[in-house]
Amino acid sequence: MGNILHIISSARGESSNSILLGNRIVEKLRQRHPDKEVVVNDVAGQSWEWLHTNLVNAYRTPPDALTSEQLTLLETSDMAVAQLQAADIVVIGVPLYNFNIPAPLKAWIDHVVRPAKTVTYKDGRPAGMLSGKKAYLAIASNGIYSEGPMAAFDFAAPYLRYMLEFLGIPDVTTYRIEGAGMTATRETAVEKGLASVESL
Ligand SMILES: Cc1cc2nc3c(=O)[nH]c(=O)nc-3n(C[C@H](O)[C@H](O)[C@H](O)COP(=O)(O)O)c2cc1C
């Protein structure tokens, strides 16, 4: 049996709507799967290596040819991959920043997309190696993106859905606390977002 992995990418702690929403999703999942362990990875609280040449080269080096320096360099990535492999449900908290995901969440993605470990190619096409998992996105934004004129400008949800599919996780459900910065919806945004999870 796999874990529930909760990825947090807001640094706003108790003020964070994506953490609040992600926690509610995890709570609901725990009601259905009380035996599952919840593992939290706060990616906003870590400093990440960018995809510099040494890291990319380490990703591409066969395991038995890795130097000790490369093994050290790969520790964070290996840990993030192991957490993902051990989960059968992944909840990703996403504060919308400049219409996209925060940099630490992008860094986490750059550390879990690993050739021959999480993604391979079959017949020239990408074949994600993390099959059999379910993912939930908990997106927080000041504007409204689930419908209306701004819907085309949320690049976070389509990007994350595609990356999860690329990794072999096409089953993705999105929940939102949205409109939290708009006069007409400010008062009800949190309540409405949390209520949407009730049907889970
Ligand atoms: C640097 C920055 C960029 C933001 N960009 C957007 C944006 O493009 N669209 C939007 O609707 N809200 C934007 N917001 C508002 C956040 O999405 C909102 O505060 C959300 O609640 C953040 O998630 P959190 O509460 O989990 O930290 C931005 C906030 C910050 C600090």
mmCIF file of C-alpha atoms and ligand atoms in Angstrom:
data_model
loop_
_atom_site.group_PDB
_atom_site.id
_atom_site.type_symbol
_atom_site.label_atom_id
_atom_site.label_comp_id
_atom_site.label_asym_id
_atom_site.label_seq_id
_atom_site.Cartn_x
_atom_site.Cartn_y
_atom_site.Cartn_z
ATOM 1 C CA MET A 1 0.000 0.000 0.000
ATOM 2 C CA GLY A 2 1.362 3.425 -0.953
ATOM 3 C CA ASN A 3 1.477 6.671 0.992
ATOM 4 C CA ILE A 4 -0.288 9.954 0.471
ATOM 5 C CA LEU A 5 2.395 12.451 -0.571
ATOM 6 C CA HIS A 6 1.499 16.095 0.094
ATOM 7 C CA ILE A 7 3.707 18.563 -1.775
ATOM 8 C CA ILE A 8 3.570 22.060 -0.279
ATOM 9 C CA SER A 9 4.953 24.959 -2.308
ATOM 10 C CA SER A 10 3.665 28.022 -0.460
ATOM 11 C CA ALA A 11 5.918 29.657 2.101
ATOM 12 C CA ARG A 12 2.930 31.373 3.768
ATOM 13 C CA GLY A 13 2.297 28.660 6.351
ATOM 14 C CA GLU A 14 -0.983 29.148 8.204
ATOM 15 C CA SER A 15 -1.987 32.026 5.907
ATOM 16 C CA SER A 16 -1.685 29.852 2.814
ATOM 17 C CA ASN A 17 -4.826 28.931 0.917
ATOM 18 C CA SER A 18 -3.109 26.189 -1.100
ATOM 19 C CA ILE A 19 -1.905 24.525 2.118
ATOM 20 C CA LEU A 20 -5.380 24.881 3.655
ATOM 21 C CA LEU A 21 -6.972 23.315 0.570
ATOM 22 C CA GLY A 22 -4.307 20.608 0.264
ATOM 23 C CA ASN A 23 -4.769 19.725 3.939
ATOM 24 C CA ARG A 24 -8.532 19.427 3.433
ATOM 25 C CA ILE A 25 -7.983 17.099 0.461
ATOM 26 C CA VAL A 26 -5.573 14.998 2.544
ATOM 27 C CA GLU A 27 -8.119 14.919 5.412
ATOM 28 C CA LYS A 28 -10.829 13.642 3.061
ATOM 29 C CA LEU A 29 -8.485 11.035 1.601
ATOM 30 C CA ARG A 30 -7.517 9.879 5.086
ATOM 31 C CA GLN A 31 -11.199 9.330 5.919
ATOM 32 C CA ARG A 32 -11.345 6.918 2.993
ATOM 33 C CA HIS A 33 -7.898 5.412 3.535
ATOM 34 C CA PRO A 34 -7.208 5.613 7.290
ATOM 35 C CA ASP A 35 -4.256 3.225 7.028
ATOM 36 C CA LYS A 36 -2.283 5.359 4.641
ATOM 37 C CA GLU A 37 0.688 7.303 5.912
ATOM 38 C CA VAL A 38 0.857 10.982 4.965
ATOM 39 C CA VAL A 39 4.281 12.228 3.892
ATOM 40 C CA VAL A 40 4.720 15.990 3.533
ATOM 41 C CA ASN A 41 7.412 17.545 1.358
ATOM 42 C CA ASP A 42 7.618 21.316 1.841
ATOM 43 C CA VAL A 43 9.453 22.237 -1.342
ATOM 44 C CA ALA A 44 9.283 25.972 -0.577
ATOM 45 C CA GLY A 45 11.402 25.453 2.521
ATOM 46 C CA GLN A 46 14.342 23.920 0.656
ATOM 47 C CA SER A 47 17.127 25.303 -1.491
ATOM 48 C CA TRP A 48 17.252 23.410 -4.760
ATOM 49 C CA GLU A 49 20.033 22.853 -7.251
ATOM 50 C CA TRP A 50 19.090 24.239 -10.644
ATOM 51 C CA LEU A 51 19.422 21.948 -13.644
ATOM 52 C CA HIS A 52 23.079 22.857 -14.154
ATOM 53 C CA THR A 53 25.370 20.792 -16.367
ATOM 54 C CA ASN A 54 26.771 18.620 -13.557
ATOM 55 C CA LEU A 55 23.289 17.698 -12.354
ATOM 56 C CA VAL A 56 22.018 16.908 -15.854
ATOM 57 C CA ASN A 57 25.132 14.817 -16.510
ATOM 58 C CA ALA A 58 24.540 12.929 -13.256
ATOM 59 C CA TYR A 59 20.938 12.224 -14.311
ATOM 60 C CA ARG A 60 22.284 10.721 -17.535
ATOM 61 C CA THR A 61 25.044 8.617 -15.987
ATOM 62 C CA PRO A 62 24.281 4.895 -15.505
ATOM 63 C CA PRO A 63 23.963 4.062 -11.758
ATOM 64 C CA ASP A 64 27.070 1.843 -11.681
ATOM 65 C CA ALA A 65 29.226 4.585 -13.241
ATOM 66 C CA LEU A 66 28.284 7.399 -10.836
ATOM 67 C CA THR A 67 31.162 9.101 -8.996
ATOM 68 C CA SER A 68 30.883 9.866 -5.275
ATOM 69 C CA GLU A 69 30.451 13.577 -6.149
ATOM 70 C CA GLN A 70 27.581 12.698 -8.465
ATOM 71 C CA LEU A 71 25.975 10.480 -5.819
ATOM 72 C CA THR A 72 26.069 13.395 -3.384
ATOM 73 C CA LEU A 73 24.662 15.743 -6.013
ATOM 74 C CA LEU A 74 21.791 13.323 -6.666
ATOM 75 C CA GLU A 75 20.746 12.889 -3.018
ATOM 76 C CA THR A 76 17.912 15.452 -3.044
ATOM 77 C CA SER A 77 16.582 14.220 -6.362
ATOM 78 C CA ASP A 78 16.817 10.565 -5.302
ATOM 79 C CA MET A 79 14.880 11.377 -2.119
ATOM 80 C CA ALA A 80 12.163 13.252 -4.034
ATOM 81 C CA VAL A 81 11.857 10.389 -6.539
ATOM 82 C CA ALA A 82 11.697 7.786 -3.753
ATOM 83 C CA GLN A 83 8.888 9.725 -2.049
ATOM 84 C CA LEU A 84 6.950 9.867 -5.285
ATOM 85 C CA GLN A 85 7.522 6.182 -6.025
ATOM 86 C CA ALA A 86 6.320 5.274 -2.513
ATOM 87 C CA ALA A 87 3.072 7.242 -2.897
ATOM 88 C CA ASP A 88 -0.067 6.081 -4.606
ATOM 89 C CA ILE A 89 -1.800 9.433 -4.069
ATOM 90 C CA VAL A 90 -0.084 12.771 -4.639
ATOM 91 C CA VAL A 91 -1.581 16.080 -3.490
ATOM 92 C CA ILE A 92 0.184 19.156 -4.855
ATOM 93 C CA GLY A 93 -0.440 22.574 -3.310
ATOM 94 C CA VAL A 94 0.025 25.331 -5.867
ATOM 95 C CA PRO A 95 0.031 29.076 -5.174
ATOM 96 C CA LEU A 96 -0.464 30.730 -8.569
ATOM 97 C CA TYR A 97 2.480 33.090 -9.081
ATOM 98 C CA ASN A 98 2.597 35.222 -12.202
ATOM 99 C CA PHE A 99 0.131 32.859 -13.878
ATOM 100 C CA ASN A 100 2.322 29.825 -13.255
ATOM 101 C CA ILE A 101 3.786 27.613 -10.539
ATOM 102 C CA PRO A 102 6.275 28.858 -7.915
ATOM 103 C CA ALA A 103 9.971 28.294 -8.665
ATOM 104 C CA PRO A 104 10.478 25.703 -5.868
ATOM 105 C CA LEU A 105 7.681 23.563 -7.322
ATOM 106 C CA LYS A 106 9.314 23.788 -10.752
ATOM 107 C CA ALA A 107 12.581 22.770 -9.075
ATOM 108 C CA TRP A 108 10.840 19.754 -7.498
ATOM 109 C CA ILE A 109 9.588 18.749 -10.959
ATOM 110 C CA ASP A 110 13.098 19.170 -12.351
ATOM 111 C CA HIS A 111 14.302 16.771 -9.637
ATOM 112 C CA VAL A 112 11.652 14.077 -10.126
ATOM 113 C CA VAL A 113 11.790 13.898 -13.925
ATOM 114 C CA ARG A 114 14.657 11.436 -14.196
ATOM 115 C CA PRO A 115 15.635 9.472 -17.316
ATOM 116 C CA ALA A 116 15.244 5.707 -16.830
ATOM 117 C CA LYS A 117 14.022 6.274 -13.244
ATOM 118 C CA THR A 118 10.676 8.051 -13.720
ATOM 119 C CA VAL A 119 10.480 8.525 -17.504
ATOM 120 C CA THR A 120 11.594 6.389 -20.381
ATOM 121 C CA TYR A 121 10.897 6.343 -24.101
ATOM 122 C CA LYS A 122 9.057 3.625 -25.999
ATOM 123 C CA ASP A 123 8.804 3.741 -29.803
ATOM 124 C CA GLY A 124 10.167 7.283 -29.680
ATOM 125 C CA ARG A 125 7.421 8.449 -27.340
ATOM 126 C CA PRO A 126 7.697 9.374 -23.644
ATOM 127 C CA ALA A 127 6.459 6.659 -21.298
ATOM 128 C CA GLY A 128 6.091 7.714 -17.670
ATOM 129 C CA MET A 129 7.201 5.074 -15.195
ATOM 130 C CA LEU A 130 5.014 6.171 -12.238
ATOM 131 C CA SER A 131 1.803 4.457 -13.285
ATOM 132 C CA GLY A 132 -1.050 3.482 -10.954
ATOM 133 C CA LYS A 133 -1.107 6.746 -9.007
ATOM 134 C CA LYS A 134 -3.756 9.441 -8.563
ATOM 135 C CA ALA A 135 -2.969 13.156 -8.233
ATOM 136 C CA TYR A 136 -4.853 16.141 -6.865
ATOM 137 C CA LEU A 137 -3.974 19.795 -7.430
ATOM 138 C CA ALA A 138 -4.880 22.359 -4.752
ATOM 139 C CA ILE A 139 -4.516 25.691 -6.519
ATOM 140 C CA ALA A 140 -4.822 29.071 -4.775
ATOM 141 C CA SER A 141 -5.163 32.326 -6.687
ATOM 142 C CA ASN A 142 -6.415 35.869 -6.228
ATOM 143 C CA GLY A 143 -8.145 35.764 -9.611
ATOM 144 C CA ILE A 144 -10.628 33.279 -11.090
ATOM 145 C CA TYR A 145 -9.294 30.819 -13.662
ATOM 146 C CA SER A 146 -11.713 27.871 -13.607
ATOM 147 C CA GLU A 147 -13.991 29.841 -15.969
ATOM 148 C CA GLY A 148 -14.371 33.287 -17.487
ATOM 149 C CA PRO A 149 -11.982 35.670 -19.239
ATOM 150 C CA MET A 150 -8.868 34.642 -17.272
ATOM 151 C CA ALA A 151 -9.297 30.889 -17.820
ATOM 152 C CA ALA A 152 -6.752 30.867 -20.664
ATOM 153 C CA PHE A 153 -4.084 32.455 -18.457
ATOM 154 C CA ASP A 154 -3.667 29.800 -15.792
ATOM 155 C CA PHE A 155 -0.541 28.086 -17.066
ATOM 156 C CA ALA A 156 -0.074 26.198 -13.784
ATOM 157 C CA ALA A 157 -2.868 23.627 -14.077
ATOM 158 C CA PRO A 158 -2.289 22.607 -17.732
ATOM 159 C CA TYR A 159 1.464 22.429 -17.152
ATOM 160 C CA LEU A 160 1.147 20.292 -14.009
ATOM 161 C CA ARG A 161 -1.463 18.022 -15.609
ATOM 162 C CA TYR A 162 0.836 17.429 -18.568
ATOM 163 C CA MET A 163 3.938 16.862 -16.407
ATOM 164 C CA LEU A 164 2.051 14.356 -14.256
ATOM 165 C CA GLU A 165 0.839 12.560 -17.388
ATOM 166 C CA PHE A 166 4.427 12.647 -18.699
ATOM 167 C CA LEU A 167 5.483 10.875 -15.499
ATOM 168 C CA GLY A 168 2.740 8.271 -15.971
ATOM 169 C CA ILE A 169 0.026 9.881 -13.793
ATOM 170 C CA PRO A 170 -2.818 10.949 -16.117
ATOM 171 C CA ASP A 171 -5.484 10.772 -13.393
ATOM 172 C CA VAL A 172 -5.464 14.338 -12.021
ATOM 173 C CA THR A 173 -8.277 16.208 -10.246
ATOM 174 C CA THR A 174 -8.054 19.954 -9.661
ATOM 175 C CA TYR A 175 -9.531 21.891 -6.741
ATOM 176 C CA ARG A 176 -9.238 25.638 -6.305
ATOM 177 C CA ILE A 177 -9.519 28.419 -3.799
ATOM 178 C CA GLU A 178 -9.836 31.216 -6.344
ATOM 179 C CA GLY A 179 -11.028 34.781 -6.471
ATOM 180 C CA ALA A 180 -9.596 35.440 -2.998
ATOM 181 C CA GLY A 181 -8.326 38.830 -4.168
ATOM 182 C CA MET A 182 -11.461 40.014 -5.970
ATOM 183 C CA THR A 183 -14.062 42.252 -4.351
ATOM 184 C CA ALA A 184 -17.044 40.183 -5.481
ATOM 185 C CA THR A 185 -15.646 36.817 -4.363
ATOM 186 C CA ARG A 186 -13.196 37.654 -1.562
ATOM 187 C CA GLU A 187 -15.581 36.789 1.264
ATOM 188 C CA THR A 188 -16.689 33.426 -0.109
ATOM 189 C CA ALA A 189 -13.581 32.146 -1.967
ATOM 190 C CA VAL A 190 -12.118 30.036 0.845
ATOM 191 C CA GLU A 191 -15.450 28.598 1.972
ATOM 192 C CA LYS A 192 -16.388 27.746 -1.633
ATOM 193 C CA GLY A 193 -13.031 26.119 -2.366
ATOM 194 C CA LEU A 194 -13.124 23.996 0.785
ATOM 195 C CA ALA A 195 -16.755 23.024 0.122
ATOM 196 C CA SER A 196 -15.805 21.754 -3.354
ATOM 197 C CA VAL A 197 -13.644 19.081 -1.712
ATOM 198 C CA GLU A 198 -16.577 17.697 0.286
ATOM 199 C CA SER A 199 -17.646 15.446 -2.612
ATOM 200 C CA LEU A 200 -14.223 13.798 -2.714
HETATM 201 C C1 LIG B 1 4.574 37.031 -6.508
HETATM 202 C C2 LIG B 1 3.106 36.751 -6.590
HETATM 203 C C3 LIG B 1 2.516 36.541 -7.819
HETATM 204 C C4 LIG B 1 1.150 36.294 -7.912
HETATM 205 N N1 LIG B 1 0.590 36.079 -9.134
HETATM 206 C C5 LIG B 1 -0.733 35.825 -9.219
HETATM 207 C C6 LIG B 1 -1.342 35.607 -10.477
HETATM 208 O O1 LIG B 1 -0.699 35.586 -11.515
HETATM 209 N N2 LIG B 1 -2.681 35.411 -10.522
HETATM 210 C C7 LIG B 1 -3.450 35.400 -9.382
HETATM 211 O O2 LIG B 1 -4.648 35.209 -9.494
HETATM 212 N N3 LIG B 1 -2.884 35.564 -8.176
HETATM 213 C C8 LIG B 1 -1.562 35.795 -8.065
HETATM 214 N N4 LIG B 1 -0.989 35.971 -6.851
HETATM 215 C C9 LIG B 1 -1.807 35.784 -5.637
HETATM 216 C C10 LIG B 1 -1.629 34.375 -5.093
HETATM 217 O O3 LIG B 1 -1.944 33.393 -6.060
HETATM 218 C C11 LIG B 1 -2.504 34.187 -3.862
HETATM 219 O O4 LIG B 1 -2.019 35.030 -2.834
HETATM 220 C C12 LIG B 1 -2.537 32.746 -3.384
HETATM 221 O O5 LIG B 1 -3.378 32.670 -2.247
HETATM 222 C C13 LIG B 1 -1.133 32.250 -3.037
HETATM 223 O O6 LIG B 1 -1.191 30.931 -2.538
HETATM 224 P P1 LIG B 1 -0.973 30.633 -0.986
HETATM 225 O O7 LIG B 1 -2.105 31.320 -0.254
HETATM 226 O O8 LIG B 1 -1.044 29.172 -0.876
HETATM 227 O O9 LIG B 1 0.371 31.184 -0.601
HETATM 228 C C14 LIG B 1 0.365 36.229 -6.734
HETATM 229 C C15 LIG B 1 0.972 36.424 -5.486
HETATM 230 C C16 LIG B 1 2.333 36.680 -5.417
HETATM 231 C C17 LIG B 1 2.970 36.877 -4.062
#
